[in-house]
mmCIF file of C-alpha atoms in Angstrom:
data_model
loop_
_atom_site.group_PDB
_atom_site.id
_atom_site.type_symbol
_atom_site.label_atom_id
_atom_site.label_comp_id
_atom_site.label_asym_id
_atom_site.label_seq_id
_atom_site.Cartn_x
_atom_site.Cartn_y
_atom_site.Cartn_z
ATOM 1 C CA UNK E 1 182.389 118.740 95.908
ATOM 2 C CA UNK E 2 184.574 120.196 93.523
ATOM 3 C CA UNK E 3 184.897 116.640 92.500
ATOM 4 C CA UNK E 4 181.209 115.619 91.112
ATOM 5 C CA UNK E 5 180.114 119.538 89.797
ATOM 6 C CA UNK E 6 183.904 119.755 88.424
ATOM 7 C CA UNK E 7 182.573 116.292 86.920
ATOM 8 C CA UNK E 8 179.171 117.702 86.180
ATOM 9 C CA UNK E 9 180.770 120.505 84.224
ATOM 10 C CA UNK E 10 183.155 118.511 82.430
ATOM 11 C CA UNK E 11 180.301 116.685 80.615
ATOM 12 C CA UNK E 12 177.894 119.753 80.028
ATOM 13 C CA UNK E 13 181.061 120.489 77.854
ATOM 14 C CA UNK E 14 181.484 116.705 76.542
ATOM 15 C CA UNK E 15 177.944 117.663 75.268
ATOM 16 C CA UNK E 16 178.591 121.377 74.054
ATOM 17 C CA UNK E 17 181.162 120.693 71.985
ATOM 18 C CA UNK E 18 179.488 118.174 69.842
ATOM 19 C CA UNK E 19 176.545 120.155 69.217
ATOM 20 C CA UNK E 20 178.668 124.015 69.100
ATOM 21 C CA UNK E 21 178.559 124.632 72.056
ATOM 22 C CA UNK E 22 174.269 124.415 72.952
ATOM 23 C CA UNK E 23 172.908 122.468 75.191
ATOM 24 C CA UNK E 24 169.150 122.163 76.101
ATOM 25 C CA UNK E 25 167.640 122.568 78.990
ATOM 26 C CA UNK E 26 166.175 119.218 79.432
ATOM 27 C CA UNK E 27 169.570 118.107 78.022
ATOM 28 C CA UNK E 28 171.120 120.317 81.492
ATOM 29 C CA UNK E 29 168.380 118.523 83.409
ATOM 30 C CA UNK E 30 169.339 114.891 82.318
ATOM 31 C CA UNK E 31 173.487 115.693 83.372
ATOM 32 C CA UNK E 32 172.757 116.889 86.550
ATOM 33 C CA UNK E 33 171.665 120.730 86.313
ATOM 34 C CA UNK E 34 167.863 121.525 88.655
ATOM 35 C CA UNK E 35 166.336 124.363 86.552
ATOM 36 C CA UNK E 36 167.307 126.354 89.709
ATOM 37 C CA UNK E 37 170.885 126.002 88.972
ATOM 38 C CA UNK E 38 170.554 126.520 85.238
ATOM 39 C CA UNK E 39 169.132 130.254 86.117
ATOM 40 C CA UNK E 40 172.835 130.336 88.604
ATOM 41 C CA UNK E 41 174.309 129.686 85.571
ATOM 42 C CA UNK E 42 173.210 132.536 82.743
ATOM 43 C CA UNK E 43 172.453 134.767 85.691
ATOM 44 C CA UNK E 44 176.504 134.279 85.942
ATOM 45 C CA UNK E 45 177.684 134.595 82.655
ATOM 46 C CA UNK E 46 178.817 131.318 82.834
ATOM 47 C CA UNK E 47 176.029 129.993 80.161
ATOM 48 C CA UNK E 48 174.825 132.453 77.652
ATOM 49 C CA UNK E 49 170.543 131.720 77.581
ATOM 50 C CA UNK E 50 170.289 131.893 73.339
ATOM 51 C CA UNK E 51 166.550 131.180 73.271
ATOM 52 C CA UNK E 52 163.660 129.886 75.364
ATOM 53 C CA UNK E 53 165.550 125.823 76.991
ATOM 54 C CA UNK E 54 168.780 126.512 75.328
ATOM 55 C CA UNK E 55 171.291 127.634 76.311
ATOM 56 C CA UNK E 56 176.005 127.711 74.445
ATOM 57 C CA UNK E 57 178.530 127.752 76.095
ATOM 58 C CA UNK E 58 180.197 131.436 75.685
ATOM 59 C CA UNK E 59 182.705 132.945 73.798
ATOM 60 C CA UNK E 60 182.223 129.935 72.005
ATOM 61 C CA UNK E 61 183.257 130.301 68.205
ATOM 62 C CA UNK E 62 181.193 131.225 65.064
ATOM 63 C CA UNK E 63 180.781 129.177 62.404
ATOM 64 C CA UNK E 64 178.140 127.986 59.290
ATOM 65 C CA UNK E 65 177.198 124.973 61.352
ATOM 66 C CA UNK E 66 175.882 127.128 63.745
ATOM 67 C CA UNK E 67 172.502 127.696 63.027
ATOM 68 C CA UNK E 68 172.066 124.264 61.567
ATOM 69 C CA UNK E 69 172.633 122.855 65.352
ATOM 70 C CA UNK E 70 170.286 126.040 66.865
ATOM 71 C CA UNK E 71 167.486 125.085 64.960
ATOM 72 C CA UNK E 72 168.089 120.638 64.633
ATOM 73 C CA UNK E 73 167.866 121.209 68.878
ATOM 74 C CA UNK E 74 165.023 124.197 69.112
ATOM 75 C CA UNK E 75 163.232 120.990 66.869
ATOM 76 C CA UNK E 76 164.144 118.502 69.437
ATOM 77 C CA UNK E 77 166.573 116.598 66.915
ATOM 78 C CA UNK E 78 163.596 115.719 64.831
ATOM 79 C CA UNK E 79 164.159 118.323 62.158
ATOM 80 C CA UNK E 80 166.770 117.965 58.898
ATOM 81 C CA UNK E 81 168.105 120.672 57.274
ATOM 82 C CA UNK E 82 166.668 121.009 53.827
ATOM 83 C CA UNK E 83 164.935 123.171 50.495
ATOM 84 C CA UNK E 84 166.493 126.094 50.611
ATOM 85 C CA UNK E 85 168.679 126.074 53.651
ATOM 86 C CA UNK E 86 170.042 122.507 51.969
ATOM 87 C CA UNK E 87 170.641 123.788 48.489
ATOM 88 C CA UNK E 88 172.600 126.668 50.980
ATOM 89 C CA UNK E 89 174.542 124.235 52.403
ATOM 90 C CA UNK E 90 175.094 122.244 49.204
ATOM 91 C CA UNK E 91 175.996 125.662 47.075
ATOM 92 C CA UNK E 92 173.166 125.210 45.144
ATOM 93 C CA UNK E 93 172.424 127.502 42.991
ATOM 94 C CA UNK E 94 171.554 131.122 43.656
ATOM 95 C CA UNK E 95 169.395 130.392 46.800
ATOM 96 C CA UNK E 96 169.893 132.911 50.270
ATOM 97 C CA UNK E 97 167.009 132.010 52.434
ATOM 98 C CA UNK E 98 166.005 134.692 54.783
ATOM 99 C CA UNK E 99 164.404 131.455 57.031
ATOM 100 C CA UNK E 100 165.672 128.181 58.161
ATOM 101 C CA UNK E 101 163.933 125.334 56.315
ATOM 102 C CA UNK E 102 163.247 121.990 58.176
ATOM 103 C CA UNK E 103 161.665 118.820 56.953
ATOM 104 C CA UNK E 104 159.944 117.467 60.358
ATOM 105 C CA UNK E 105 158.050 114.836 60.840
ATOM 106 C CA UNK E 106 153.495 115.108 59.987
ATOM 107 C CA UNK E 107 153.567 115.576 63.445
ATOM 108 C CA UNK E 108 155.744 118.417 64.288
ATOM 109 C CA UNK E 109 153.883 120.802 65.618
ATOM 110 C CA UNK E 110 156.903 122.953 66.930
ATOM 111 C CA UNK E 111 156.527 127.084 65.223
ATOM 112 C CA UNK E 112 158.681 130.064 65.169
ATOM 113 C CA UNK E 113 158.897 132.978 63.086
ATOM 114 C CA UNK E 114 162.580 132.219 62.024
ATOM 115 C CA UNK E 115 161.852 128.784 60.612
ATOM 116 C CA UNK E 116 159.604 127.046 57.732
ATOM 117 C CA UNK E 117 158.899 123.596 58.646
ATOM 118 C CA UNK E 118 158.514 120.607 56.023
ATOM 119 C CA UNK E 119 156.142 118.129 57.408
ATOM 120 C CA UNK E 120 157.559 114.816 55.422
ATOM 121 C CA UNK E 121 158.804 111.551 56.032
ATOM 122 C CA UNK E 122 162.341 111.751 54.614
ATOM 123 C CA UNK E 123 164.185 107.761 53.591
ATOM 124 C CA UNK E 124 167.119 107.411 55.498
ATOM 125 C CA UNK E 125 168.836 107.218 51.978
ATOM 126 C CA UNK E 126 168.018 110.877 50.955
ATOM 127 C CA UNK E 127 169.786 112.102 54.748
ATOM 128 C CA UNK E 128 172.592 112.579 55.922
ATOM 129 C CA UNK E 129 174.792 113.048 59.560
ATOM 130 C CA UNK E 130 176.940 115.471 60.039
ATOM 131 C CA UNK E 131 177.037 114.848 63.938
ATOM 132 C CA UNK E 132 174.990 117.868 65.584
ATOM 133 C CA UNK E 133 172.724 118.586 62.846
ATOM 134 C CA UNK E 134 171.538 116.419 59.377
ATOM 135 C CA UNK E 135 170.918 117.889 55.697
ATOM 136 C CA UNK E 136 168.773 115.947 53.170
ATOM 137 C CA UNK E 137 171.265 114.745 50.254
ATOM 138 C CA UNK E 138 171.489 116.846 46.904
ATOM 139 C CA UNK E 139 169.261 115.143 45.340
ATOM 140 C CA UNK E 140 166.800 114.890 47.709
ATOM 141 C CA UNK E 141 167.446 118.839 47.585
ATOM 142 C CA UNK E 142 166.985 119.377 43.477
ATOM 143 C CA UNK E 143 163.460 116.854 43.770
ATOM 144 C CA UNK E 144 162.339 119.421 47.228
ATOM 145 C CA UNK E 145 162.837 122.663 45.180
ATOM 146 C CA UNK E 146 161.557 121.215 42.115
ATOM 147 C CA UNK E 147 158.786 120.528 44.379
ATOM 148 C CA UNK E 148 158.471 124.079 45.647
ATOM 149 C CA UNK E 149 157.912 127.784 45.347
ATOM 150 C CA UNK E 150 161.134 127.996 43.604
ATOM 151 C CA UNK E 151 161.849 129.892 40.273
ATOM 152 C CA UNK E 152 162.047 127.198 37.764
ATOM 153 C CA UNK E 153 166.078 129.311 37.380
ATOM 154 C CA UNK E 154 166.933 128.943 40.427
ATOM 155 C CA UNK E 155 165.865 125.065 40.280
ATOM 156 C CA UNK E 156 167.845 125.362 37.143
ATOM 157 C CA UNK E 157 170.782 126.882 37.972
ATOM 158 C CA UNK E 158 170.450 124.118 41.867
ATOM 159 C CA UNK E 159 170.460 121.696 39.258
ATOM 160 C CA UNK E 160 173.599 122.926 36.616
ATOM 161 C CA UNK E 161 175.864 123.392 40.377
ATOM 162 C CA UNK E 162 174.722 119.837 41.847
ATOM 163 C CA UNK E 163 175.917 117.995 38.229
ATOM 164 C CA UNK E 164 179.112 120.462 38.203
ATOM 165 C CA UNK E 165 180.331 119.863 41.627
ATOM 166 C CA UNK E 166 179.408 115.700 41.014
ATOM 167 C CA UNK E 167 177.015 115.367 43.589
ATOM 168 C CA UNK E 168 175.007 113.713 41.086
ATOM 169 C CA UNK E 169 174.077 113.008 38.100
ATOM 170 C CA UNK E 170 172.053 112.960 35.248
ATOM 171 C CA UNK E 171 170.572 109.595 35.572
ATOM 172 C CA UNK E 172 170.007 109.458 39.117
ATOM 173 C CA UNK E 173 168.270 112.605 39.358
ATOM 174 C CA UNK E 174 165.702 111.364 35.957
ATOM 175 C CA UNK E 175 165.826 108.202 37.988
ATOM 176 C CA UNK E 176 164.166 109.852 41.075
ATOM 177 C CA UNK E 177 162.511 112.866 39.467
ATOM 178 C CA UNK E 178 158.808 110.980 38.887
ATOM 179 C CA UNK E 179 158.228 110.681 42.964
ATOM 180 C CA UNK E 180 158.570 114.205 43.523
ATOM 181 C CA UNK E 181 155.312 114.528 41.359
ATOM 182 C CA UNK E 182 153.884 115.403 37.623
ATOM 183 C CA UNK E 183 155.468 119.549 38.580
ATOM 184 C CA UNK E 184 158.898 118.563 39.417
ATOM 185 C CA UNK E 185 159.233 116.187 36.864
ATOM 186 C CA UNK E 186 159.290 118.454 34.434
ATOM 187 C CA UNK E 187 160.132 121.548 36.079
ATOM 188 C CA UNK E 188 163.725 119.353 36.592
ATOM 189 C CA UNK E 189 163.634 117.992 32.823
ATOM 190 C CA UNK E 190 163.931 121.277 31.588
ATOM 191 C CA UNK E 191 166.775 121.988 34.468
ATOM 192 C CA UNK E 192 168.720 119.614 33.130
ATOM 193 C CA UNK E 193 167.744 120.186 29.581
ATOM 194 C CA UNK E 194 168.942 123.774 30.073
ATOM 195 C CA UNK E 195 172.376 121.626 32.076
ATOM 196 C CA UNK E 196 172.717 119.712 28.502
ATOM 197 C CA UNK E 197 173.479 123.830 26.578
ATOM 198 C CA UNK E 198 176.862 124.065 25.636
#
Protein backbone atom coordinates (compact mmCIF):
# COMPACT_ATOMS: atom_id res chain seq x y z
CA UNK A 1 0.00 0.00 0.00
CA UNK A 2 2.89 2.36 0.63
CA UNK A 3 3.82 2.37 -3.06
CA UNK A 4 0.40 3.47 -4.38
CA UNK A 5 -0.05 6.01 -1.58
CA UNK A 6 3.39 7.45 -2.23
CA UNK A 7 2.67 7.65 -5.96
CA UNK A 8 -0.61 9.41 -5.21
CA UNK A 9 1.12 11.89 -2.91
CA UNK A 10 3.85 12.56 -5.50
CA UNK A 11 1.25 13.11 -8.23
CA UNK A 12 -0.57 15.62 -6.03
CA UNK A 13 2.67 17.40 -5.15
CA UNK A 14 3.62 17.59 -8.82
CA UNK A 15 0.27 19.17 -9.64
CA UNK A 16 0.40 21.59 -6.69
CA UNK A 17 4.00 22.62 -7.44
CA UNK A 18 2.83 23.95 -10.81
CA UNK A 19 -0.01 25.89 -9.15
CA UNK A 20 1.77 27.76 -6.33
CA UNK A 21 0.90 24.95 -3.92
CA UNK A 22 -2.84 25.11 -4.65
CA UNK A 23 -5.15 22.39 -5.96
CA UNK A 24 -8.89 21.91 -6.17
CA UNK A 25 -11.08 19.15 -4.76
CA UNK A 26 -11.95 18.15 -8.34
CA UNK A 27 -8.26 17.85 -9.23
CA UNK A 28 -7.67 15.72 -6.13
CA UNK A 29 -10.56 13.45 -7.11
CA UNK A 30 -9.12 13.08 -10.61
CA UNK A 31 -5.86 11.92 -9.06
CA UNK A 32 -7.64 9.36 -6.88
CA UNK A 33 -8.38 11.12 -3.57
CA UNK A 34 -11.96 10.49 -2.48
CA UNK A 35 -13.84 13.26 -0.67
CA UNK A 36 -13.48 11.22 2.53
CA UNK A 37 -9.70 11.06 1.99
CA UNK A 38 -9.67 14.82 1.36
CA UNK A 39 -11.38 15.45 4.70
CA UNK A 40 -8.86 13.16 6.40
CA UNK A 41 -5.91 15.11 4.93
CA UNK A 42 -7.39 18.45 5.99
CA UNK A 43 -8.17 17.18 9.50
CA UNK A 44 -4.65 15.72 9.78
CA UNK A 45 -3.02 18.98 8.72
CA UNK A 46 -1.57 17.49 5.52
CA UNK A 47 -3.59 19.96 3.45
CA UNK A 48 -4.83 23.47 4.24
CA UNK A 49 -8.38 24.30 3.27
CA UNK A 50 -8.25 27.74 1.63
CA UNK A 51 -11.84 27.94 0.46
CA UNK A 52 -14.68 25.65 -0.49
CA UNK A 53 -13.16 23.03 -2.78
CA UNK A 54 -9.72 24.68 -2.72
CA UNK A 55 -6.67 23.44 -0.84
CA UNK A 56 -2.99 24.25 -0.48
CA UNK A 57 0.04 22.33 0.66
CA UNK A 58 1.07 23.48 4.17
CA UNK A 59 4.13 25.69 4.63
CA UNK A 60 4.09 26.80 1.00
CA UNK A 61 6.14 30.01 0.78
CA UNK A 62 4.09 33.07 -0.14
CA UNK A 63 4.72 34.61 -3.57
CA UNK A 64 3.33 37.60 -5.49
CA UNK A 65 1.41 35.40 -7.93
CA UNK A 66 -0.49 33.47 -5.21
CA UNK A 67 -3.72 35.44 -5.56
CA UNK A 68 -3.74 35.09 -9.35
CA UNK A 69 -3.35 31.29 -9.13
CA UNK A 70 -5.99 31.02 -6.43
CA UNK A 71 -8.65 32.91 -8.35
CA UNK A 72 -7.78 31.22 -11.63
CA UNK A 73 -8.48 27.88 -9.94
CA UNK A 74 -11.69 29.33 -8.49
CA UNK A 75 -12.76 30.11 -12.06
CA UNK A 76 -11.91 26.54 -13.15
CA UNK A 77 -9.15 27.95 -15.33
CA UNK A 78 -11.54 30.11 -17.33
CA UNK A 79 -10.65 33.48 -15.82
CA UNK A 80 -7.86 35.71 -17.09
CA UNK A 81 -6.38 38.36 -14.78
CA UNK A 82 -7.38 41.67 -16.37
CA UNK A 83 -8.28 45.33 -15.95
CA UNK A 84 -6.99 46.85 -12.67
CA UNK A 85 -5.39 43.55 -11.59
CA UNK A 86 -3.52 43.20 -14.89
CA UNK A 87 -2.33 46.79 -14.50
CA UNK A 88 -0.92 45.79 -11.12
CA UNK A 89 0.80 42.74 -12.66
CA UNK A 90 2.39 44.87 -15.41
CA UNK A 91 3.17 47.77 -13.03
CA UNK A 92 1.09 50.23 -15.03
CA UNK A 93 0.52 53.30 -12.90
CA UNK A 94 -0.80 53.55 -9.38
CA UNK A 95 -3.77 51.18 -9.50
CA UNK A 96 -4.18 49.09 -6.36
CA UNK A 97 -7.44 47.16 -6.69
CA UNK A 98 -9.19 45.90 -3.57
CA UNK A 99 -10.72 43.03 -5.55
CA UNK A 100 -9.30 40.71 -8.18
CA UNK A 101 -10.43 41.48 -11.73
CA UNK A 102 -10.95 38.54 -14.08
CA UNK A 103 -12.10 38.50 -17.69
CA UNK A 104 -14.36 35.48 -18.09
CA UNK A 105 -16.46 33.90 -20.86
CA UNK A 106 -19.98 35.27 -21.27
CA UNK A 107 -21.57 32.10 -19.90
CA UNK A 108 -19.50 32.18 -16.68
CA UNK A 109 -21.81 32.56 -13.66
CA UNK A 110 -19.77 32.07 -10.45
CA UNK A 111 -19.60 35.03 -8.07
CA UNK A 112 -17.46 35.92 -5.07
CA UNK A 113 -17.23 39.21 -3.14
CA UNK A 114 -13.44 39.23 -3.66
CA UNK A 115 -13.72 39.12 -7.46
CA UNK A 116 -14.96 41.46 -10.19
CA UNK A 117 -15.75 39.49 -13.35
CA UNK A 118 -15.73 41.07 -16.81
CA UNK A 119 -17.63 38.92 -19.33
CA UNK A 120 -15.81 39.17 -22.64
CA UNK A 121 -14.23 37.19 -25.45
CA UNK A 122 -10.45 37.51 -25.43
CA UNK A 123 -8.27 36.91 -28.48
CA UNK A 124 -5.28 34.62 -28.07
CA UNK A 125 -2.97 37.53 -28.91
CA UNK A 126 -4.37 39.45 -25.93
CA UNK A 127 -3.37 36.87 -23.31
CA UNK A 128 -0.02 36.02 -21.69
CA UNK A 129 0.29 32.51 -20.23
CA UNK A 130 2.10 32.14 -16.89
CA UNK A 131 1.40 28.43 -16.54
CA UNK A 132 -1.01 28.26 -13.60
CA UNK A 133 -2.57 31.64 -14.46
CA UNK A 134 -3.04 33.97 -17.40
CA UNK A 135 -3.11 37.75 -17.71
CA UNK A 136 -4.11 40.17 -20.43
CA UNK A 137 -1.23 41.75 -22.36
CA UNK A 138 -0.21 45.30 -21.46
CA UNK A 139 -1.87 46.60 -24.65
CA UNK A 140 -5.16 44.81 -23.97
CA UNK A 141 -4.99 46.00 -20.36
CA UNK A 142 -4.75 49.62 -21.52
CA UNK A 143 -7.79 49.15 -23.76
CA UNK A 144 -9.76 47.60 -20.88
CA UNK A 145 -8.81 50.42 -18.50
CA UNK A 146 -9.81 53.09 -21.02
CA UNK A 147 -13.12 51.31 -21.63
CA UNK A 148 -13.93 50.95 -17.92
CA UNK A 149 -14.44 53.13 -14.85
CA UNK A 150 -10.77 53.98 -14.36
CA UNK A 151 -10.19 57.73 -14.10
CA UNK A 152 -8.54 59.61 -16.96
CA UNK A 153 -5.55 60.30 -14.71
CA UNK A 154 -5.10 56.57 -14.09
CA UNK A 155 -5.45 55.76 -17.79
CA UNK A 156 -2.87 58.44 -18.59
CA UNK A 157 -0.47 57.06 -15.95
CA UNK A 158 -0.96 53.49 -17.25
CA UNK A 159 -0.31 54.48 -20.87
CA UNK A 160 2.76 56.46 -19.83
CA UNK A 161 4.12 53.55 -17.77
CA UNK A 162 3.57 51.06 -20.61
CA UNK A 163 5.42 53.27 -23.07
CA UNK A 164 8.23 54.04 -20.63
CA UNK A 165 8.77 50.33 -19.92
CA UNK A 166 8.69 49.48 -23.63
CA UNK A 167 5.71 47.15 -23.15
CA UNK A 168 3.96 48.53 -26.24
CA UNK A 169 4.27 51.38 -28.74
CA UNK A 170 2.25 54.45 -29.65
CA UNK A 171 1.55 52.91 -33.06
CA UNK A 172 0.19 49.68 -31.58
CA UNK A 173 -1.99 51.59 -29.14
CA UNK A 174 -3.37 53.82 -31.91
CA UNK A 175 -3.98 50.84 -34.21
CA UNK A 176 -6.17 49.08 -31.65
CA UNK A 177 -7.73 51.96 -29.72
CA UNK A 178 -10.72 52.26 -32.06
CA UNK A 179 -11.89 48.72 -31.28
CA UNK A 180 -12.40 49.76 -27.65
CA UNK A 181 -15.17 52.22 -28.59
CA UNK A 182 -15.34 55.98 -29.08
CA UNK A 183 -15.10 56.93 -25.39
CA UNK A 184 -12.09 54.66 -24.80
CA UNK A 185 -10.38 55.85 -28.00
CA UNK A 186 -10.78 59.47 -26.87
CA UNK A 187 -9.37 58.67 -23.41
CA UNK A 188 -6.39 56.89 -24.97
CA UNK A 189 -5.83 59.81 -27.34
CA UNK A 190 -5.72 62.17 -24.34
CA UNK A 191 -3.31 59.83 -22.53
CA UNK A 192 -1.01 59.67 -25.55
CA UNK A 193 -1.12 63.45 -25.84
CA UNK A 194 -0.08 63.77 -22.21
CA UNK A 195 2.69 61.21 -22.68
CA UNK A 196 4.06 63.16 -25.65
CA UNK A 197 4.47 66.35 -23.65
CA UNK A 198 8.07 67.00 -22.49
